[in-house]
Structure formats: structure tokens, C-alpha cells
Short mmCIF file of C-alpha atoms in Angstrom, two decimals:
data_model
loop_
_atom_site.label_atom_id
_atom_site.label_comp_id
_atom_site.label_asym_id
_atom_site.label_seq_id
_atom_site.Cartn_x
_atom_site.Cartn_y
_atom_site.Cartn_z
CA MET A 1 -32.72 -24.03 -1.84
CA ARG A 2 -32.98 -20.40 -0.40
CA VAL A 3 -30.13 -18.01 -1.53
CA VAL A 4 -29.57 -15.17 1.06
CA VAL A 5 -27.43 -12.06 0.61
CA PRO A 6 -26.56 -10.39 3.74
CA TYR A 7 -26.33 -6.50 3.13
CA ALA A 8 -25.35 -4.15 5.54
CA ALA A 9 -27.24 -1.20 4.28
CA GLU A 10 -26.21 1.64 6.81
CA GLU A 11 -22.57 3.06 6.05
CA PRO A 12 -21.41 -0.01 4.11
CA LYS A 13 -17.73 -0.34 3.35
CA THR A 14 -16.28 1.76 5.99
CA ARG A 15 -12.81 0.51 5.32
CA LEU A 16 -12.86 2.22 2.08
CA ALA A 17 -13.51 5.38 3.90
CA ASP A 18 -9.71 6.53 2.86
CA THR A 19 -10.78 6.00 -0.92
CA LEU A 20 -14.62 6.94 -1.11
CA SER A 21 -17.11 9.37 0.48
CA SER A 22 -20.01 7.99 2.44
CA ASP A 23 -22.39 8.45 -0.60
CA GLU A 24 -19.81 6.82 -2.74
CA ARG A 25 -19.51 4.00 -0.89
CA THR A 26 -23.21 3.39 -0.56
CA ALA A 27 -23.37 3.52 -4.31
CA PHE A 28 -20.58 1.22 -4.96
CA ALA A 29 -21.86 -1.32 -2.27
CA GLU A 30 -25.18 -1.30 -4.20
CA ALA A 31 -23.46 -1.69 -7.57
CA MET A 32 -21.68 -4.97 -5.88
CA LEU A 33 -24.97 -6.24 -4.38
CA ALA A 34 -26.68 -5.89 -7.91
CA ASP A 35 -23.95 -7.75 -9.55
CA VAL A 36 -24.21 -10.54 -6.97
CA LEU A 37 -27.95 -10.75 -7.43
CA ALA A 38 -27.54 -11.01 -11.09
CA ALA A 39 -24.83 -13.71 -10.89
CA VAL A 40 -27.24 -15.72 -8.54
CA ARG A 41 -30.19 -15.14 -11.08
CA ALA A 42 -28.00 -16.09 -14.08
CA ILE A 43 -27.86 -19.56 -12.72
CA GLY A 44 -31.44 -19.97 -11.96
CA ARG A 45 -31.69 -19.27 -8.49
CA ASP A 46 -33.76 -16.58 -6.64
CA PRO A 47 -31.91 -14.43 -4.29
CA GLU A 48 -33.27 -12.87 -1.34
CA ILE A 49 -31.92 -9.70 0.55
CA LEU A 50 -31.26 -10.03 4.19
CA ALA A 51 -30.50 -6.29 5.11
CA THR A 52 -29.81 -4.50 8.47
CA ALA A 53 -32.20 -1.64 7.04
CA PRO A 54 -34.67 -0.97 4.25
CA VAL A 55 -32.94 -1.14 0.96
CA GLU A 56 -34.13 -0.81 -2.65
CA ALA A 57 -33.16 -3.50 -4.64
CA ASP A 58 -34.44 -5.91 -7.23
CA ALA A 59 -34.78 -8.76 -4.92
CA PRO A 60 -37.33 -9.36 -1.93
CA VAL A 61 -35.87 -7.71 1.51
CA THR A 62 -35.97 -8.98 4.78
CA VAL A 63 -34.88 -6.37 7.26
CA ASP A 64 -32.89 -7.71 10.49
CA PRO A 65 -30.79 -5.11 12.35
CA ARG A 66 -29.15 -7.65 14.19
CA PRO A 67 -25.54 -8.77 13.62
CA LEU A 68 -24.62 -10.73 10.75
CA THR A 69 -24.29 -13.74 12.85
CA GLU A 70 -27.31 -13.53 14.44
CA ALA A 71 -29.54 -12.50 11.54
CA VAL A 72 -27.99 -15.52 9.37
CA ASN A 73 -28.81 -17.99 12.19
CA ALA A 74 -32.29 -16.60 12.41
CA VAL A 75 -32.64 -17.51 8.79
CA LEU A 76 -31.22 -21.10 9.16
CA ALA A 77 -33.25 -21.77 12.10
CA GLU A 78 -36.52 -20.79 10.53
CA THR A 79 -36.09 -23.61 7.88
CA ASP A 80 -35.24 -27.17 7.24
CA GLU A 81 -34.38 -26.65 3.58
CA PRO A 82 -30.78 -26.00 2.41
CA VAL A 83 -29.97 -22.35 2.70
CA THR A 84 -26.97 -20.55 0.61
CA VAL A 85 -25.58 -17.57 2.17
CA VAL A 86 -23.43 -15.40 -0.33
CA MET A 87 -21.79 -12.15 0.83
CA ALA A 88 -23.03 -8.95 -1.09
CA ASP A 89 -19.44 -7.66 -1.65
CA LEU A 90 -18.23 -10.59 -4.04
CA ALA A 91 -17.55 -8.19 -7.03
CA LEU A 92 -15.86 -10.69 -8.82
CA ALA A 93 -18.38 -13.58 -8.35
CA THR A 94 -19.56 -14.74 -11.91
CA PRO A 95 -22.41 -17.48 -12.75
CA GLY A 96 -19.69 -19.75 -13.36
CA ALA A 97 -18.20 -19.57 -9.86
CA LEU A 98 -21.62 -19.71 -8.14
CA ALA A 99 -22.34 -22.69 -10.10
CA ALA A 100 -19.11 -24.43 -8.75
CA LEU A 101 -20.51 -23.46 -5.28
CA PHE A 102 -23.88 -24.98 -5.75
CA ASP A 103 -22.48 -28.12 -7.52
CA THR A 104 -20.12 -28.96 -4.87
CA ASP A 105 -21.87 -31.81 -2.57
CA GLY A 106 -21.53 -31.63 1.08
CA ASP A 107 -23.80 -31.12 4.08
CA VAL A 108 -21.79 -27.96 4.23
CA VAL A 109 -19.75 -26.32 1.60
CA LEU A 110 -17.60 -23.27 2.37
CA ALA A 111 -16.01 -20.71 0.02
CA PRO A 112 -13.13 -19.32 2.21
CA GLY A 113 -12.56 -15.48 1.81
CA ARG A 114 -9.11 -14.14 1.92
CA GLY A 115 -7.96 -13.54 5.52
CA GLY A 116 -9.85 -16.46 7.12
CA GLY A 117 -13.47 -15.27 6.43
CA THR A 118 -16.16 -17.07 4.81
CA ASN A 119 -17.73 -15.59 1.70
CA ALA A 120 -20.22 -18.24 1.06
CA VAL A 121 -21.77 -21.20 2.66
CA VAL A 122 -24.14 -23.70 1.50
CA ALA A 123 -25.82 -25.15 4.54
CA ARG A 124 -27.55 -28.40 3.69
CA HIS A 125 -27.59 -29.75 7.13
CA PRO A 126 -30.32 -28.44 9.29
CA GLU A 127 -28.22 -28.11 12.63
CA PHE A 128 -25.60 -26.05 11.05
CA ARG A 129 -25.29 -22.62 12.28
CA ALA A 130 -22.94 -19.79 11.16
CA ASP A 131 -20.39 -17.70 13.33
CA TYR A 132 -18.98 -15.00 11.24
CA HIS A 133 -16.59 -13.69 14.01
CA GLY A 134 -12.76 -13.92 14.07
CA THR A 135 -11.51 -16.43 11.55
CA SER A 136 -14.77 -17.86 10.56
CA TYR A 137 -13.64 -20.11 7.98
CA LEU A 138 -12.10 -22.29 10.58
CA ASP A 139 -14.69 -21.87 12.85
CA HIS A 140 -17.28 -23.00 10.31
CA LEU A 141 -15.23 -26.23 9.79
CA ASP A 142 -15.31 -26.90 13.40
CA ALA A 143 -19.14 -26.05 13.66
CA ALA A 144 -20.09 -28.33 10.81
CA ARG A 145 -18.11 -31.20 12.38
CA ALA A 146 -19.68 -30.31 15.71
CA VAL A 147 -23.09 -31.29 14.21
CA GLY A 148 -21.73 -34.30 12.01
CA ALA A 149 -21.74 -32.63 9.01
CA GLY A 150 -19.26 -33.32 5.92
CA VAL A 151 -17.56 -30.18 5.02
CA GLU A 152 -16.18 -29.40 1.66
CA ALA A 153 -14.43 -26.18 0.49
CA VAL A 154 -14.61 -24.45 -2.74
CA ASP A 155 -11.29 -23.25 -4.16
CA SER A 156 -12.22 -19.75 -6.09
CA HIS A 157 -10.26 -16.67 -6.24
CA ARG A 158 -13.38 -14.95 -7.20
CA LEU A 159 -15.47 -16.18 -4.20
CA ALA A 160 -12.26 -15.49 -1.65
CA THR A 161 -12.43 -11.89 -3.20
CA ASP A 162 -14.70 -9.91 -0.98
CA VAL A 163 -14.17 -6.02 -1.58
CA ASP A 164 -13.28 -4.35 1.81
CA GLU A 165 -10.25 -2.04 1.22
CA ARG A 166 -8.51 -0.03 -1.57
CA ALA A 167 -6.28 -2.89 -2.61
CA ASP A 168 -9.25 -4.96 -3.21
CA LEU A 169 -10.53 -2.24 -5.84
CA ALA A 170 -7.66 -3.41 -8.13
CA GLU A 171 -9.24 -6.97 -8.34
CA VAL A 172 -12.42 -5.21 -9.58
CA LEU A 173 -10.96 -3.44 -12.24
CA ILE A 174 -8.98 -6.43 -13.46
CA HIS A 175 -11.48 -9.04 -13.04
CA GLY A 176 -14.79 -7.50 -12.46
CA GLY A 177 -17.01 -9.22 -15.00
CA SER A 178 -14.46 -9.97 -17.25
CA ALA A 179 -14.28 -13.03 -19.46
CA PRO A 180 -10.52 -14.07 -20.52
CA ARG A 181 -11.74 -14.34 -24.16
CA GLY A 182 -12.80 -10.87 -24.94
CA GLY A 183 -10.93 -7.98 -25.94
CA ARG A 184 -10.06 -5.21 -23.45
CA ASP A 185 -9.66 -1.60 -23.34
CA SER A 186 -6.03 -0.75 -22.81
CA SER A 187 -6.30 1.25 -19.29
CA SER A 188 -8.54 -0.97 -17.28
CA GLY A 189 -8.63 -4.76 -18.00
CA ALA A 190 -11.89 -6.28 -18.67
CA ASP A 191 -13.90 -6.19 -21.75
CA PRO A 192 -16.10 -3.32 -21.45
CA ARG A 193 -18.97 -5.18 -22.89
CA GLU A 194 -18.84 -7.68 -20.27
CA ALA A 195 -17.84 -5.14 -17.38
CA SER A 196 -19.66 -5.59 -13.79
CA ARG A 197 -21.56 -3.04 -12.44
CA ALA A 198 -19.00 -2.48 -9.95
CA ARG A 199 -16.29 -2.19 -12.36
CA SER A 200 -18.23 0.17 -14.29
CA TRP A 201 -18.89 2.34 -11.32
CA LEU A 202 -15.18 2.42 -10.31
CA ARG A 203 -14.46 3.47 -14.00
CA ARG A 204 -17.12 6.35 -14.14
CA ALA A 205 -15.67 7.39 -10.72
CA GLY A 206 -12.36 7.98 -12.03
CA PHE A 207 -10.60 4.75 -10.86
CA GLY A 208 -7.75 3.02 -13.07
CA LEU A 209 -5.10 0.70 -12.38
CA ALA A 210 -1.69 1.91 -11.01
CA ASP A 211 1.65 0.25 -10.56
CA ASP A 212 3.18 0.83 -6.80
CA ALA A 213 6.64 -0.92 -6.79
CA GLY A 214 5.54 -3.97 -8.73
CA ARG A 215 2.19 -4.33 -7.12
CA THR A 216 -0.83 -3.38 -8.99
CA THR A 217 -3.16 -0.92 -6.95
CA VAL A 218 -5.60 1.67 -8.09
CA GLU A 219 -5.11 5.41 -8.59
CA ARG A 220 -8.02 8.02 -9.07
CA ASP A 221 -8.21 10.66 -11.68
CA ALA A 222 -7.34 14.01 -9.89
CA GLY A 223 -10.53 15.54 -11.39
CA PHE A 224 -12.46 13.03 -9.25
CA ALA A 225 -10.17 12.84 -6.46
CA SER A 226 -10.36 16.82 -5.78
CA ARG A 227 -14.29 16.60 -5.70
CA SER A 228 -14.57 13.59 -3.23
CA MET B 1 4.67 -31.01 -21.10
CA ARG B 2 7.45 -29.44 -19.11
CA VAL B 3 6.67 -28.01 -16.04
CA VAL B 4 9.06 -25.26 -15.03
CA VAL B 5 9.26 -23.72 -11.48
CA PRO B 6 11.20 -20.42 -11.36
CA TYR B 7 12.91 -19.78 -8.17
CA ALA B 8 14.86 -16.83 -6.91
CA ALA B 9 17.61 -18.48 -5.00
CA GLU B 10 19.39 -15.31 -3.69
CA GLU B 11 17.49 -13.32 -1.15
CA PRO B 12 14.10 -14.75 -1.70
CA LYS B 13 11.07 -13.08 -0.32
CA THR B 14 12.51 -9.76 0.50
CA ARG B 15 8.91 -8.35 1.32
CA LEU B 16 8.83 -10.42 4.40
CA ALA B 17 12.16 -8.82 5.89
CA ASP B 18 9.84 -7.25 8.28
CA THR B 19 8.95 -10.73 9.87
CA LEU B 20 11.53 -13.05 8.88
CA SER B 21 15.53 -12.61 9.09
CA SER B 22 17.37 -13.53 5.77
CA ASP B 23 18.17 -17.19 6.71
CA GLU B 24 14.51 -17.67 7.79
CA ARG B 25 13.35 -16.33 4.53
CA THR B 26 15.59 -18.91 2.69
CA ALA B 27 14.42 -21.49 4.55
CA PHE B 28 10.69 -20.65 4.49
CA ALA B 29 11.24 -20.17 0.49
CA GLU B 30 12.62 -23.51 0.28
CA ALA B 31 9.82 -25.12 2.19
CA MET B 32 7.13 -23.62 -0.20
CA LEU B 33 9.33 -24.72 -3.18
CA ALA B 34 9.13 -28.27 -1.80
CA ASP B 35 5.51 -28.18 -1.59
CA VAL B 36 5.10 -26.94 -4.92
CA LEU B 37 7.38 -29.81 -6.27
CA ALA B 38 5.45 -32.28 -4.35
CA ALA B 39 2.11 -31.13 -5.49
CA VAL B 40 3.26 -31.18 -9.01
CA ARG B 41 4.76 -34.74 -8.59
CA ALA B 42 1.52 -35.98 -7.00
CA ILE B 43 -0.34 -35.48 -10.22
CA GLY B 44 2.21 -37.34 -12.13
CA ARG B 45 4.12 -34.38 -13.71
CA ASP B 46 8.29 -34.01 -13.43
CA PRO B 47 8.87 -30.45 -12.38
CA GLU B 48 12.31 -28.66 -13.07
CA ILE B 49 13.67 -25.70 -11.33
CA LEU B 50 14.60 -22.48 -13.08
CA ALA B 51 16.83 -20.96 -10.54
CA THR B 52 18.52 -17.64 -10.48
CA ALA B 53 21.61 -19.37 -8.65
CA PRO B 54 22.47 -23.00 -7.78
CA VAL B 55 20.00 -24.48 -5.25
CA GLU B 56 19.80 -27.89 -3.71
CA ALA B 57 16.49 -29.37 -4.43
CA ASP B 58 14.88 -32.50 -5.05
CA ALA B 59 14.44 -31.78 -8.89
CA PRO B 60 16.64 -31.01 -11.71
CA VAL B 61 17.84 -27.43 -11.54
CA THR B 62 18.78 -25.05 -14.54
CA VAL B 63 20.42 -21.91 -13.41
CA ASP B 64 19.76 -18.34 -15.40
CA PRO B 65 20.50 -15.38 -13.60
CA ARG B 66 18.63 -13.18 -15.81
CA PRO B 67 15.36 -11.76 -14.71
CA LEU B 68 12.17 -14.09 -14.70
CA THR B 69 10.75 -12.76 -18.08
CA GLU B 70 13.85 -13.27 -19.97
CA ALA B 71 14.76 -16.83 -18.12
CA VAL B 72 11.29 -18.01 -18.81
CA ASN B 73 10.98 -16.74 -22.33
CA ALA B 74 14.39 -18.68 -23.00
CA VAL B 75 12.58 -21.86 -21.98
CA LEU B 76 9.72 -21.14 -24.23
CA ALA B 77 11.87 -20.30 -27.15
CA GLU B 78 13.84 -23.58 -27.05
CA THR B 79 11.10 -25.72 -27.24
CA ASP B 80 7.79 -26.57 -29.27
CA GLU B 81 6.33 -28.51 -26.59
CA PRO B 82 3.83 -27.14 -24.14
CA VAL B 83 5.37 -25.58 -21.20
CA THR B 84 3.82 -24.75 -17.85
CA VAL B 85 5.28 -22.29 -15.65
CA VAL B 86 4.12 -22.42 -11.87
CA MET B 87 5.69 -20.18 -9.47
CA ALA B 88 7.61 -21.47 -6.31
CA ASP B 89 5.87 -19.42 -3.45
CA LEU B 90 2.41 -20.91 -3.98
CA ALA B 91 2.24 -22.30 -0.77
CA LEU B 92 -1.42 -23.18 -0.79
CA ALA B 93 -0.92 -25.19 -4.15
CA THR B 94 -2.64 -28.75 -3.84
CA PRO B 95 -2.65 -31.59 -6.52
CA GLY B 96 -6.35 -30.77 -6.97
CA ALA B 97 -5.60 -27.06 -7.84
CA LEU B 98 -2.89 -27.90 -10.34
CA ALA B 99 -4.90 -30.66 -11.84
CA ALA B 100 -7.56 -28.08 -12.40
CA LEU B 101 -4.85 -25.95 -14.23
CA PHE B 102 -3.49 -28.92 -16.24
CA ASP B 103 -7.04 -30.19 -17.24
CA THR B 104 -8.19 -26.81 -18.58
CA ASP B 105 -8.03 -26.43 -22.28
CA GLY B 106 -6.82 -23.44 -24.13
CA ASP B 107 -3.82 -22.41 -26.24
CA VAL B 108 -2.73 -20.35 -23.06
CA VAL B 109 -4.10 -20.94 -19.52
CA LEU B 110 -3.48 -18.42 -16.88
CA ALA B 111 -3.91 -18.59 -13.28
CA PRO B 112 -4.23 -15.03 -11.97
CA GLY B 113 -2.48 -14.11 -8.90
CA ARG B 114 -3.90 -11.61 -6.47
CA GLY B 115 -3.09 -8.02 -7.35
CA GLY B 116 -2.71 -8.66 -11.15
CA GLY B 117 0.03 -10.94 -11.49
CA THR B 118 0.27 -14.47 -13.09
CA ASN B 119 0.86 -17.12 -10.84
CA ALA B 120 0.71 -20.16 -13.32
CA VAL B 121 0.63 -20.10 -17.11
CA VAL B 122 0.17 -23.30 -19.39
CA ALA B 123 1.82 -22.50 -22.80
CA ARG B 124 0.62 -24.59 -25.56
CA HIS B 125 0.90 -22.29 -28.35
CA PRO B 126 4.47 -22.27 -29.74
CA GLU B 127 4.68 -18.21 -30.01
CA PHE B 128 3.47 -17.20 -26.79
CA ARG B 129 5.96 -15.40 -24.81
CA ALA B 130 5.72 -14.02 -21.06
CA ASP B 131 5.88 -10.83 -19.39
CA TYR B 132 5.91 -10.79 -15.87
CA HIS B 133 6.35 -7.11 -15.52
CA GLY B 134 3.40 -4.68 -14.13
CA THR B 135 -0.10 -6.34 -14.30
CA SER B 136 1.13 -9.52 -15.85
CA TYR B 137 -2.18 -10.98 -16.01
CA LEU B 138 -3.44 -8.45 -18.09
CA ASP B 139 -0.40 -8.59 -20.40
CA HIS B 140 -0.38 -12.00 -20.62
CA LEU B 141 -4.11 -11.90 -21.91
CA ASP B 142 -2.75 -9.34 -24.58
CA ALA B 143 0.17 -11.49 -25.34
CA ALA B 144 -1.80 -14.45 -26.01
CA ARG B 145 -4.47 -12.71 -28.26
CA ALA B 146 -1.63 -11.07 -30.18
CA VAL B 147 -0.29 -14.61 -31.33
CA GLY B 148 -3.85 -15.69 -31.96
CA ALA B 149 -3.82 -18.04 -28.98
CA GLY B 150 -7.15 -18.99 -27.34
CA VAL B 151 -6.84 -17.99 -23.48
CA GLU B 152 -8.65 -19.29 -20.57
CA ALA B 153 -8.21 -18.25 -16.94
CA VAL B 154 -8.51 -20.62 -13.64
CA ASP B 155 -10.27 -19.65 -10.87
CA SER B 156 -8.38 -20.76 -7.91
CA HIS B 157 -7.69 -19.10 -4.58
CA ARG B 158 -4.90 -21.70 -3.92
CA LEU B 159 -3.19 -20.67 -7.18
CA ALA B 160 -3.97 -16.90 -6.52
CA THR B 161 -2.26 -16.89 -3.11
CA ASP B 162 1.40 -16.25 -3.78
CA VAL B 163 3.26 -15.58 -0.42
CA ASP B 164 4.94 -12.31 -0.40
CA GLU B 165 4.00 -10.46 2.84
CA ARG B 166 3.22 -10.77 6.27
CA ALA B 167 -0.66 -11.00 5.56
CA ASP B 168 -0.11 -13.66 3.30
CA LEU B 169 1.31 -15.98 6.05
CA ALA B 170 -2.15 -16.15 7.52
CA GLU B 171 -3.18 -17.54 4.35
CA VAL B 172 -0.57 -20.53 4.89
CA LEU B 173 -1.82 -21.30 8.28
CA ILE B 174 -5.29 -21.34 7.44
CA HIS B 175 -4.93 -23.38 4.29
CA GLY B 176 -1.51 -24.72 3.95
CA GLY B 177 -1.90 -28.36 2.91
CA SER B 178 -5.32 -28.64 4.74
CA ALA B 179 -8.10 -30.58 3.51
CA PRO B 180 -11.32 -29.32 4.80
CA ARG B 181 -12.36 -32.94 6.04
CA GLY B 182 -9.68 -33.43 8.55
CA GLY B 183 -9.41 -32.24 12.39
CA ARG B 184 -7.47 -29.42 13.04
CA ASP B 185 -5.23 -28.26 15.91
CA SER B 186 -7.07 -25.71 17.83
CA SER B 187 -4.47 -22.71 17.40
CA SER B 188 -3.78 -22.87 13.76
CA GLY B 189 -6.30 -24.31 11.48
CA ALA B 190 -5.34 -27.11 9.29
CA ASP B 191 -5.14 -30.81 10.03
CA PRO B 192 -1.64 -31.32 11.45
CA ARG B 193 -1.46 -34.51 9.61
CA GLU B 194 -1.83 -32.86 6.40
CA ALA B 195 0.22 -29.54 7.21
CA SER B 196 2.22 -28.53 4.23
CA ARG B 197 6.00 -27.96 4.81
CA ALA B 198 5.55 -24.13 4.68
CA ARG B 199 2.76 -24.23 7.28
CA SER B 200 4.89 -26.74 9.41
CA TRP B 201 7.79 -24.37 9.18
CA LEU B 202 5.72 -21.23 10.14
CA ARG B 203 4.40 -23.20 13.24
CA ARG B 204 8.02 -24.19 14.32
CA ALA B 205 9.28 -20.58 13.83
CA GLY B 206 6.45 -19.75 16.38
CA PHE B 207 3.65 -18.29 14.18
CA GLY B 208 0.18 -18.44 14.66
CA LEU B 209 -3.09 -16.85 13.99
CA ALA B 210 -4.11 -13.69 15.39
CA ASP B 211 -7.22 -11.21 15.18
CA ASP B 212 -6.43 -7.44 14.23
CA ALA B 213 -9.58 -5.61 14.18
CA GLY B 214 -11.41 -8.26 12.41
CA ARG B 215 -8.84 -9.19 10.10
CA THR B 216 -7.03 -12.42 10.77
CA THR B 217 -3.12 -11.68 10.59
CA VAL B 218 -0.31 -13.62 12.20
CA GLU B 219 1.53 -13.41 15.49
CA ARG B 220 4.71 -14.47 16.63
CA ASP B 221 5.60 -16.18 19.92
CA ALA B 222 7.74 -13.70 21.92
CA GLY B 223 10.46 -16.50 22.58
CA PHE B 224 11.03 -16.55 18.84
CA ALA B 225 10.64 -13.09 17.99
CA SER B 226 13.21 -12.06 20.61
CA ARG B 227 15.91 -14.20 18.68
CA SER B 228 15.09 -12.97 15.12
#
């Protein structure tokens, strides 16, 4: 089983441009990537990175500058062994959530993302191909059926939460690396002993939870905001 | 085990006011409530409704006009038996997702909602009390620990998705009642044979999926929009 983590190495996380500078977005994206790689390794799998440009990371890197769909399908085409594709911005992914993905039987197993995306796919059928355009979750259901593959979905908030925009940062502060049994520091949620790299990065960058008309959002300490 | 479904009977779903008329919001909220009740019954539990005002529904109704926290805590205080509280707007809840909730051991079991809310809680500890203000998921972690209760969290996208605003409607169209094995109609996602009441209601009201700069959102057929 190959475990491929696609990573947009150039100008990652552009939808966070209202919140983070370009350098900050790169650093935060790298922290999320490191979290995903660590979670994959924690369940005994060897992740590999599929990057649009060279990137320094603690895993083998294949560079393919093509769009996501084409790059992933090149991997699917070059092997008949099962391939799992896990997005690099799943900052809430834990070993347990990924284990549930890998433990689900099915020729094709999908982890839907919020808003119709596909945040992880286990492709055990050699003819399955990806299509990340549009509402990819529905397209992947169709693509699996089109090749006669049985499809299963994994129901996981952690895997459904890709971190794209400012509101998603609250999810990282609330759930990033936390185990519900642990204690927590009062301002930010999860047990700091178990905080993910992405959550720690946000905390160091001055982010905390805020309440905005009943919704939990994030705010940034003014000392940081003025420098960014 | 009592299974309580709180329901705001007067002016429900106000954050959908940009999308649905007042009467439509009530009808849609009732459809979601009926879906939740059906999912609870499908796993052999008897749901009861805790409503802010009288409501016609296919379950026993207790009327308590107080805010959610006070009304729920009155139920928790009147019994020592375990109580599960499931929100009425979990339009993606399936019997399987609820079974995972009930099957999770723990004095207190929480299903976090997106944005720090608590969409379901199983309270098996007689001293646990709810607090739905603010980031209630973190508050409930604290409240459980404060009474010495062991806490577990359930990782479910279906239970994390409460339907509050327009973007959430896309989740209902994509996942409402769908099983990934079924076929789907081309425009809207899930197998119509398995569509939830909420998803069917949205379809009848003219809603379909739309693509907005790479995000899946909803659009309404102009014939309906002009009349609403």
C-alpha cells in the first residue's frame, strides 16, 4: 500500500491570505504536512510526498508540477498495488482517524471533505482514477461505480476538515492533536502536551479562540497582527 | 436511556433567513427533526422532543420555553438514568452514526459540532450538566472533568454537521440520507431512493448544488427564488 500525500509547495493556502502572510502560510502548511506525515507513520505506514515543487520534508518527495488530478492519476496509473491519497492540510487527522480509513474494506474508500471535496481516498481497484475538480466526492462515487468498484465512505469530522480558510483555524485550535481525556490550557482547548504542530504554530503566531455572535472563530493577538 | 431532541419551535433556523422564508425555515426544520427522530428509532431508541413551544411531531413532546442549557439541565436533574441529547438539525445523522455515539463507552460522550459546538452528548454521569454557550465542546470537556467523569469524543462528520446556514445546505444535498453504494441522480448527489426528508424538501424547494470558485455551494431554481 502506497500512501501519497499531495502538497502544493508554491504559494500554499492562498485562501488564508486574509489572515496569514505568504511566509506564514508556507510555515503553517508545512506544519500541517508534518502532522499528517506523523499520523500516517504512527499507524505503521510509510508516507510519500507528491509535491508541485521541491520541498524539504521528512519523507520521500516526488515532484510533479501538474494539477492535482493529473499528478495523482499518474501515481495510480504506474502501479497496480493499492494507493491511498491523503491531503496535506488535514490538520485534525489523528492515527485513529487514519486507521479507520485504512481499516474500511472496499475497492474504493472515500473520506469526504466538507463542501463536497475528497480529503482521502483508498484506491484498491486498479482502474479507479481521481477527479478533484468540482464536487469531487460525488464524482469519485461515480468514477468508482463506472469501473465496477465497490465504494465505502468513512464518516470522520477529523478527515472531513481540510484547513483552507480562517474559520477552519478554530477547528485546529479546538481539536488539533487533542485527546479528550487530557487537560487543557484555558484559552485554547487541547492538551498542550498533545498539541499538533499546526496547533502549536497557530498558538505561537498569536491565535486564540474568539466568540463571534455565537460562532467560535479565531482572533490574533494585536502584537502579532500588527507585524503581519 | 432517555434520548432527548431539543427543538426551537418558534422561528427556527434564523441564520437561514437569507435563503428561506420564515414558513420555509419551519418546514425545513421540521423535516430535519423528522429525520433525526427516524434515525434514533432505527437503532431501537425512543426519542422525545424537548421543545420551546408546542409542536406537532411523531414523538412525545415536553414544552420548556427556557434557553437550551436550562431546559436540558432540567432533564438531566430530574433523572439519574443516562440521558442522550441529540440536536434536531443534524440532517446528516444516520442510524450508523448514532449507533457509534451510543456504542462509545464513557461517563460522558461528546459529538463535537463544527465550530466548537456540541451536537450530541451521552450523559451517563448523574452530576454532569450542559452548557451550550460559547465553545460548548471545550466547556463540556471541562464540565465532565469537573465532576470526575471520563470523557470520550465521537469523530463523525455526520454528527458534526448541524445545519445552520446556507453553506450547510450543500452538505444536506450531498450527504442527506445517502448511502455511498446507491446510484444517484446526476444533479444532486445522493440516491433519491434513500434521500432524507430534509434533502427531499430542499430538492422540492428548488435547490441544487452549484460550484462557486471551487467550493460547492447551493443555488435555487429561479422559479422558486422569485416566489420566496
